[in-house]
PDB file of C-alpha atoms and ligand atoms in Angstrom:
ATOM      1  CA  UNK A   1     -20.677  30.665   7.848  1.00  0.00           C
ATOM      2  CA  UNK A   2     -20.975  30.238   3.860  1.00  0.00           C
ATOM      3  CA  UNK A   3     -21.457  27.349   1.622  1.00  0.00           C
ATOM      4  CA  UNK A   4     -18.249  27.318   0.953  1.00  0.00           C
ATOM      5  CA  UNK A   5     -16.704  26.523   4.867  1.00  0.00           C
ATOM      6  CA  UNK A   6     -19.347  24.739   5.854  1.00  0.00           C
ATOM      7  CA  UNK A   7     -18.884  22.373   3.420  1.00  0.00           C
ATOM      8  CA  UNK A   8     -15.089  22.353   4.257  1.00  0.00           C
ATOM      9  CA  UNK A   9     -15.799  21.387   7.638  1.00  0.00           C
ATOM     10  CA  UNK A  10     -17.653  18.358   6.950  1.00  0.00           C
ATOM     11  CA  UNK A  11     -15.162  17.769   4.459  1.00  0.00           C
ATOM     12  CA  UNK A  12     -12.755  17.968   7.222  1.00  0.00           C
ATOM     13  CA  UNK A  13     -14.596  15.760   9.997  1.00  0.00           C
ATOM     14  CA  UNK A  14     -15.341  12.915   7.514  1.00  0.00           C
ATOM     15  CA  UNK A  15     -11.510  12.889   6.728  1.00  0.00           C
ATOM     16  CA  UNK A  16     -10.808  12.799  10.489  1.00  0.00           C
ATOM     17  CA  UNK A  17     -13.612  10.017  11.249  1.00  0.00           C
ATOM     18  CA  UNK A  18     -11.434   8.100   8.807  1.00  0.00           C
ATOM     19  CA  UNK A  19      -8.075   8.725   9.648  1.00  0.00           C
ATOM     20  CA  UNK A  20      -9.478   7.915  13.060  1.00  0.00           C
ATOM     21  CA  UNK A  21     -11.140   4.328  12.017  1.00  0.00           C
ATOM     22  CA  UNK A  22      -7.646   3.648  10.057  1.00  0.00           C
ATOM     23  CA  UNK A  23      -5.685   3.642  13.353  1.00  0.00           C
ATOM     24  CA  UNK A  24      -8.208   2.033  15.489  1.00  0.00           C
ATOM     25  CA  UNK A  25      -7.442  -0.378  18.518  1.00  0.00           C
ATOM     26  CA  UNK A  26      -9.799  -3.165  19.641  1.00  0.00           C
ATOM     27  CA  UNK A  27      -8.187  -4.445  23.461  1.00  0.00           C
ATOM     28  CA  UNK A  28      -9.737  -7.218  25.745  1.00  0.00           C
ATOM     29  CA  UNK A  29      -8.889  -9.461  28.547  1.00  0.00           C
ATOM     30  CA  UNK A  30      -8.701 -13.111  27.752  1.00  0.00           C
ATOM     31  CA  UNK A  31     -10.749 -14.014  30.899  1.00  0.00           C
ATOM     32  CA  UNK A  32     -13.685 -11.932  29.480  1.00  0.00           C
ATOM     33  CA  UNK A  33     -13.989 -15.074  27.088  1.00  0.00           C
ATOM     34  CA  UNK A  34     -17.494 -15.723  26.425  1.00  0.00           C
ATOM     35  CA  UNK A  35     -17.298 -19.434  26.076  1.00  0.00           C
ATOM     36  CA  UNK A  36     -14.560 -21.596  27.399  1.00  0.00           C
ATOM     37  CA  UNK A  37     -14.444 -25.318  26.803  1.00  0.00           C
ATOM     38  CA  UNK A  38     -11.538 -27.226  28.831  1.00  0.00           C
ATOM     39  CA  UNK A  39      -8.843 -28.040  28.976  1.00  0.00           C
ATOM     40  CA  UNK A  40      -8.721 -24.364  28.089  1.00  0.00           C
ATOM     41  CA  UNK A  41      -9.688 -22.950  32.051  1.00  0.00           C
ATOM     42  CA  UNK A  42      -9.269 -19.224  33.504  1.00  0.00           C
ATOM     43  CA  UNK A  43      -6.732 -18.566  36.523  1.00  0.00           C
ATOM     44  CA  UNK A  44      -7.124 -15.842  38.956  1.00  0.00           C
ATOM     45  CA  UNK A  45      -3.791 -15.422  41.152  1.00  0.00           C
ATOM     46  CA  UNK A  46      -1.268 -17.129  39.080  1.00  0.00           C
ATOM     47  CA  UNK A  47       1.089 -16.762  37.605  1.00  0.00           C
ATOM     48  CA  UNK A  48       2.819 -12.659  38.495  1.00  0.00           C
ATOM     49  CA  UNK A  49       2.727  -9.845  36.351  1.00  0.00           C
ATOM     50  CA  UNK A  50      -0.447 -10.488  34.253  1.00  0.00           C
ATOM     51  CA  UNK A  51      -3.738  -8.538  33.897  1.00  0.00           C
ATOM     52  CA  UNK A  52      -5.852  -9.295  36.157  1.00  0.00           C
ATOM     53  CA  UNK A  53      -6.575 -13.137  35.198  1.00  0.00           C
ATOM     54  CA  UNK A  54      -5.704 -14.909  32.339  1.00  0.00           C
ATOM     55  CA  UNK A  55      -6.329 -17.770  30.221  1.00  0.00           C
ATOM     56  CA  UNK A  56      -4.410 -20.971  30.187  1.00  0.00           C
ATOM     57  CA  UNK A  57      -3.949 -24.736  28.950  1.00  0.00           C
ATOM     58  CA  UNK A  58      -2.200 -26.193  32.241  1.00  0.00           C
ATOM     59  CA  UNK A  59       0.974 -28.128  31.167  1.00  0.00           C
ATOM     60  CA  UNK A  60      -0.114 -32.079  30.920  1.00  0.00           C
ATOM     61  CA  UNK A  61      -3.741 -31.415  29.974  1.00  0.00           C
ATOM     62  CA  UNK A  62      -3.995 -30.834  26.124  1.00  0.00           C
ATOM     63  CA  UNK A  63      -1.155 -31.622  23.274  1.00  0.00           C
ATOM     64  CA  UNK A  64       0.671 -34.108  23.498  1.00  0.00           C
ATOM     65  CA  UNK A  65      -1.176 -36.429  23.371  1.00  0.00           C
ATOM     66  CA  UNK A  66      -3.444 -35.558  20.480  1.00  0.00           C
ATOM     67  CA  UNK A  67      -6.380 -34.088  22.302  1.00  0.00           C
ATOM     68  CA  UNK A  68      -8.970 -31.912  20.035  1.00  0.00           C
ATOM     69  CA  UNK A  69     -11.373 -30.002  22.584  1.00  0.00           C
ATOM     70  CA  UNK A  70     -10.251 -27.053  24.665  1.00  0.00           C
ATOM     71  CA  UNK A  71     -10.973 -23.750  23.227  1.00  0.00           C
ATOM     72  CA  UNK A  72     -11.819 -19.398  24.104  1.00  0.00           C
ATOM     73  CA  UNK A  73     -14.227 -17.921  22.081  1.00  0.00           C
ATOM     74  CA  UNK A  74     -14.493 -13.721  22.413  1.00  0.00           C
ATOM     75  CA  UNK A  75     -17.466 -11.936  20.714  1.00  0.00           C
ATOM     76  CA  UNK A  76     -16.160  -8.393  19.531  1.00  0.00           C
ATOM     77  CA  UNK A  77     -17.668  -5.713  17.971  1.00  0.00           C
ATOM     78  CA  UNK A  78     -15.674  -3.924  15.265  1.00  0.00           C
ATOM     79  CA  UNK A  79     -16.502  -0.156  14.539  1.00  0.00           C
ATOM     80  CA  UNK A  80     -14.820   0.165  10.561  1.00  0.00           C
ATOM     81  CA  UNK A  81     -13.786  -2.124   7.987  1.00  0.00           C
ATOM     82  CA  UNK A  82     -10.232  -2.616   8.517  1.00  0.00           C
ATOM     83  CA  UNK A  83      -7.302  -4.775   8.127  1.00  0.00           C
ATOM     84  CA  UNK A  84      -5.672  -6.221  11.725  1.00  0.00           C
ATOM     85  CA  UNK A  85      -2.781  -6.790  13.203  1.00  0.00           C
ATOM     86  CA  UNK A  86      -4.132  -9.538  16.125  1.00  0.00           C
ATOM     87  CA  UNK A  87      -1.552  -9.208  19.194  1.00  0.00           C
ATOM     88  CA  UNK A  88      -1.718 -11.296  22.254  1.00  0.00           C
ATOM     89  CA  UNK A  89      -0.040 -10.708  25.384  1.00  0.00           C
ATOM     90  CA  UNK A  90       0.991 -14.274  25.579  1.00  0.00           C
ATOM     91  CA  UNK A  91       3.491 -16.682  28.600  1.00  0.00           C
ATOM     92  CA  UNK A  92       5.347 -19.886  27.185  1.00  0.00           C
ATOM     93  CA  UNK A  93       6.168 -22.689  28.920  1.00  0.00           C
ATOM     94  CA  UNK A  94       8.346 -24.034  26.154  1.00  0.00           C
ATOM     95  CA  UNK A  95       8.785 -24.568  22.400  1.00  0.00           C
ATOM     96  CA  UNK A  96       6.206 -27.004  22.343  1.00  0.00           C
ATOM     97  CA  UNK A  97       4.175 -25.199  24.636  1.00  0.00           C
ATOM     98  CA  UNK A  98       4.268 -21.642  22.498  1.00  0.00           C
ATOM     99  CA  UNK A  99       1.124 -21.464  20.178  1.00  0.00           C
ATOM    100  CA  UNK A 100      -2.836 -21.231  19.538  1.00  0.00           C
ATOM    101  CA  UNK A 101      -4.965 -22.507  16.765  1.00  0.00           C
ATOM    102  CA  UNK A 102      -6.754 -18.972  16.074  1.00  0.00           C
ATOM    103  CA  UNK A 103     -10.156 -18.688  13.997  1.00  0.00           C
ATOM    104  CA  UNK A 104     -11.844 -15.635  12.661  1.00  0.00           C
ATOM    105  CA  UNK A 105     -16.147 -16.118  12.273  1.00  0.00           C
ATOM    106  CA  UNK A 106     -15.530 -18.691   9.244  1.00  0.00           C
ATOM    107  CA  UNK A 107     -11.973 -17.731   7.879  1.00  0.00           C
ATOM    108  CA  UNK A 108      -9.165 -20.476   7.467  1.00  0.00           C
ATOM    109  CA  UNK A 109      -8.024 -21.373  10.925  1.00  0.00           C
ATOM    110  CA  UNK A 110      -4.160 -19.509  11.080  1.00  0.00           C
ATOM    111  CA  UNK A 111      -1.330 -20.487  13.396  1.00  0.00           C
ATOM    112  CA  UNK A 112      -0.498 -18.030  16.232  1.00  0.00           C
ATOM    113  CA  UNK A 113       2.932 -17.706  18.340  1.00  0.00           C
ATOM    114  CA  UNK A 114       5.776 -20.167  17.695  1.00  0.00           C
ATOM    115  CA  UNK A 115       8.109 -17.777  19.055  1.00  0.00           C
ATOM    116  CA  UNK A 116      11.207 -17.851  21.177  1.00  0.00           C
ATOM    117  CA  UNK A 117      10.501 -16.334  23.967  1.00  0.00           C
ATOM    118  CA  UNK A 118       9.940 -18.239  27.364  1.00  0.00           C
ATOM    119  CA  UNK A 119       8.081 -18.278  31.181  1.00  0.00           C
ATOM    120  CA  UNK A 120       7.286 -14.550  30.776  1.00  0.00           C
ATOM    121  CA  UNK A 121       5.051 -12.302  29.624  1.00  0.00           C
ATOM    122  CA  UNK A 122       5.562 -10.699  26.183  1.00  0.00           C
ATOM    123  CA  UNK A 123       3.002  -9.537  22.930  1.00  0.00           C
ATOM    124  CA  UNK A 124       3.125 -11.527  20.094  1.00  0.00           C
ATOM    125  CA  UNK A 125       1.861 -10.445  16.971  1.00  0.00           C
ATOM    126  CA  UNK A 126      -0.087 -11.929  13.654  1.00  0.00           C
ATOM    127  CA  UNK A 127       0.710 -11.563  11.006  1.00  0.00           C
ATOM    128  CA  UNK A 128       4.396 -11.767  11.613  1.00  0.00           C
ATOM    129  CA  UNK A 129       5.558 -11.212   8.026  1.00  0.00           C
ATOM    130  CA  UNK A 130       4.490  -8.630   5.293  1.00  0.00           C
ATOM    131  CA  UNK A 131       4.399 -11.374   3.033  1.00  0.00           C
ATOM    132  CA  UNK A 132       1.330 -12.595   4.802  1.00  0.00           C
ATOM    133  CA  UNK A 133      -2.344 -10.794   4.999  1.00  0.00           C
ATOM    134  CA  UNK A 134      -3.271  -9.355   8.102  1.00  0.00           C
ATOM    135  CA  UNK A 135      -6.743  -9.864   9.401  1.00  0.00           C
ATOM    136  CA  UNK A 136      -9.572  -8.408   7.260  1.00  0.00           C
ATOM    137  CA  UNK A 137     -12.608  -7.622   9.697  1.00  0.00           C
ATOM    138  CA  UNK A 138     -15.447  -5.579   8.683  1.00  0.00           C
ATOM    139  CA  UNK A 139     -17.511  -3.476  10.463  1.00  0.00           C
ATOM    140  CA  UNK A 140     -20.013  -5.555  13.296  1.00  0.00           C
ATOM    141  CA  UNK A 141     -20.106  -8.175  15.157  1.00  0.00           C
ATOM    142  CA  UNK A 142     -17.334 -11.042  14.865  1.00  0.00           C
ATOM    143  CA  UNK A 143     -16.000 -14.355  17.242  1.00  0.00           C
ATOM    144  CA  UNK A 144     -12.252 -14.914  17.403  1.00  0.00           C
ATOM    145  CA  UNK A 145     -11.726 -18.555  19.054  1.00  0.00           C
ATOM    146  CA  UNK A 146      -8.497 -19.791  20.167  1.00  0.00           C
ATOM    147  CA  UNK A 147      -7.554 -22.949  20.134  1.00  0.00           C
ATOM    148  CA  UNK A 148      -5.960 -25.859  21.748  1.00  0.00           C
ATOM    149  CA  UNK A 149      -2.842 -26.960  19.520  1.00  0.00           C
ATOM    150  CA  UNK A 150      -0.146 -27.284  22.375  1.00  0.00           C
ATOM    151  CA  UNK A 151      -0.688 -27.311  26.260  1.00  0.00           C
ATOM    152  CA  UNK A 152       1.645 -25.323  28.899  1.00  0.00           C
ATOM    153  CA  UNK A 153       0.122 -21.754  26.979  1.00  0.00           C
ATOM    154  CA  UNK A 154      -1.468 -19.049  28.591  1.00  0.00           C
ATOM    155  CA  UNK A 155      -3.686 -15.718  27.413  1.00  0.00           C
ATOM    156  CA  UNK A 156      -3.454 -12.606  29.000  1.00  0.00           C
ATOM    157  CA  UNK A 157      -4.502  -9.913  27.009  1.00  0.00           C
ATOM    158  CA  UNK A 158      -5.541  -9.627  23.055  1.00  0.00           C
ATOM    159  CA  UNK A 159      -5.449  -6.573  21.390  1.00  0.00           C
ATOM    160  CA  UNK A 160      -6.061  -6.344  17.388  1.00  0.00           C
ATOM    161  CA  UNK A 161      -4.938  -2.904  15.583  1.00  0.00           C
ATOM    162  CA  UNK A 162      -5.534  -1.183  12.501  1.00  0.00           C
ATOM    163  CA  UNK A 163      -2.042   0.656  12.895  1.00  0.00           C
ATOM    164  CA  UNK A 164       0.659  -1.140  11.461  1.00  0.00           C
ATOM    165  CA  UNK A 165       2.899   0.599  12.836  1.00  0.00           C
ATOM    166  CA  UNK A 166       1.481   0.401  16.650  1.00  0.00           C
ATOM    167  CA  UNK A 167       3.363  -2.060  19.076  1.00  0.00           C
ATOM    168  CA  UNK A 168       1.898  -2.683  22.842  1.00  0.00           C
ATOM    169  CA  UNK A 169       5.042  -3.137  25.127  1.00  0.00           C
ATOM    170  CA  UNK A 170       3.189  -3.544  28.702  1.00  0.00           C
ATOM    171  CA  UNK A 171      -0.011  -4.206  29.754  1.00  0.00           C
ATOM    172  CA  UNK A 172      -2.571  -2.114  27.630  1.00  0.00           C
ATOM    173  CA  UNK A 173      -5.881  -0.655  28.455  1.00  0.00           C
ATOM    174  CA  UNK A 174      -8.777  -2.694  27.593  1.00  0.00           C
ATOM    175  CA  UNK A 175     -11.291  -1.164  25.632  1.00  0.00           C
ATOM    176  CA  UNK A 176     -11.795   0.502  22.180  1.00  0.00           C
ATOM    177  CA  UNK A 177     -10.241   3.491  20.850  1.00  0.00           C
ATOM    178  CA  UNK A 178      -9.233   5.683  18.326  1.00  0.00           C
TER     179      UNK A 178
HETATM  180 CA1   CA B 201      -5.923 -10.759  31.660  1.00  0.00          CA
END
């Protein structure tokens, strides 16, 4: 091989290692939460159709009333700099029982969900506009907490993705990939 085509291949892989990085997906089970205060509690044999377990605030036990605590924090490791879309695979009781209080390490706290969709299981996504920023992560280690704003929620899956364009319809394979 000369110079010349060697030099094009690395050329080439550092393009793909990019490209690759770019569209990279980042899915987890909600249950794999590595601290859970309560009200926010894991369920195993609940509610049909969900991965495995999930997470929920049981209808009754968190807002209304005003009640503070409850919360899911997830440690993650994030291979490239990128900007996210955060989905959750999500199961509203009602429209005051369809959101999260959602954190990134020290970023501004964001509101999650407030959609229209009710008693199944469907992904919601954040940002839902253009007109707002999506998630800037960079490479390492990071904690994404959810928390209690409304009770009668539940978490089954979370999946954050570089690809704009990507949208999970059914359960999704946890794990990271290209
Ligand atoms: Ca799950």
């Amino acid at each position: 091989m000369n110079v010349f085509y060697f030099l094009l291949t690395i050329g080439l892989s550092v393009t793909l290692c990019n490209a690759r990085a770019a569209g990279v997906k980042i899915c987890f089970e909600a249950e794999s939460a590595g601290h859970l205060e309560a009200p926010m509690a894991a369920v195993s044999n609940g509610i049909a159709g969900a991965s495995g377990a999930y997470l929920e605030i049981p209808e009754g036990a968190g807002n209304p009333p005003k009640l503070e605590a409850g919360k899911a924090a997830f440690t993650l490791d994030v291979p490239a700099d990128g900007a996210f879309t955060l989905w959750c695979r999500v199961w509203w009781e009602g429209e005051c029982s369809n959101s999260f209080t959602v954190t990134a390490d020290d970023q501004p706290a964001f509101l999650f969900g407030e959609d229209a969709t009710y008693k199944s299981w469907h992904w919601v996504k954040y940002p839902v506009s253009r007109t707002v920023a999506p998630l800037k992560l960079k490479k390492g280690r990071h904690t994404l907490t959810f928390h209690n704003r409304e009770d009668g929620v539940r978490l089954d899956q979370i999946l954050l993705s570089a690809d704009k364009r990507f949208v999970p319809v059914d359960i999704e394979p946890p794990g990271t990939r290209p």
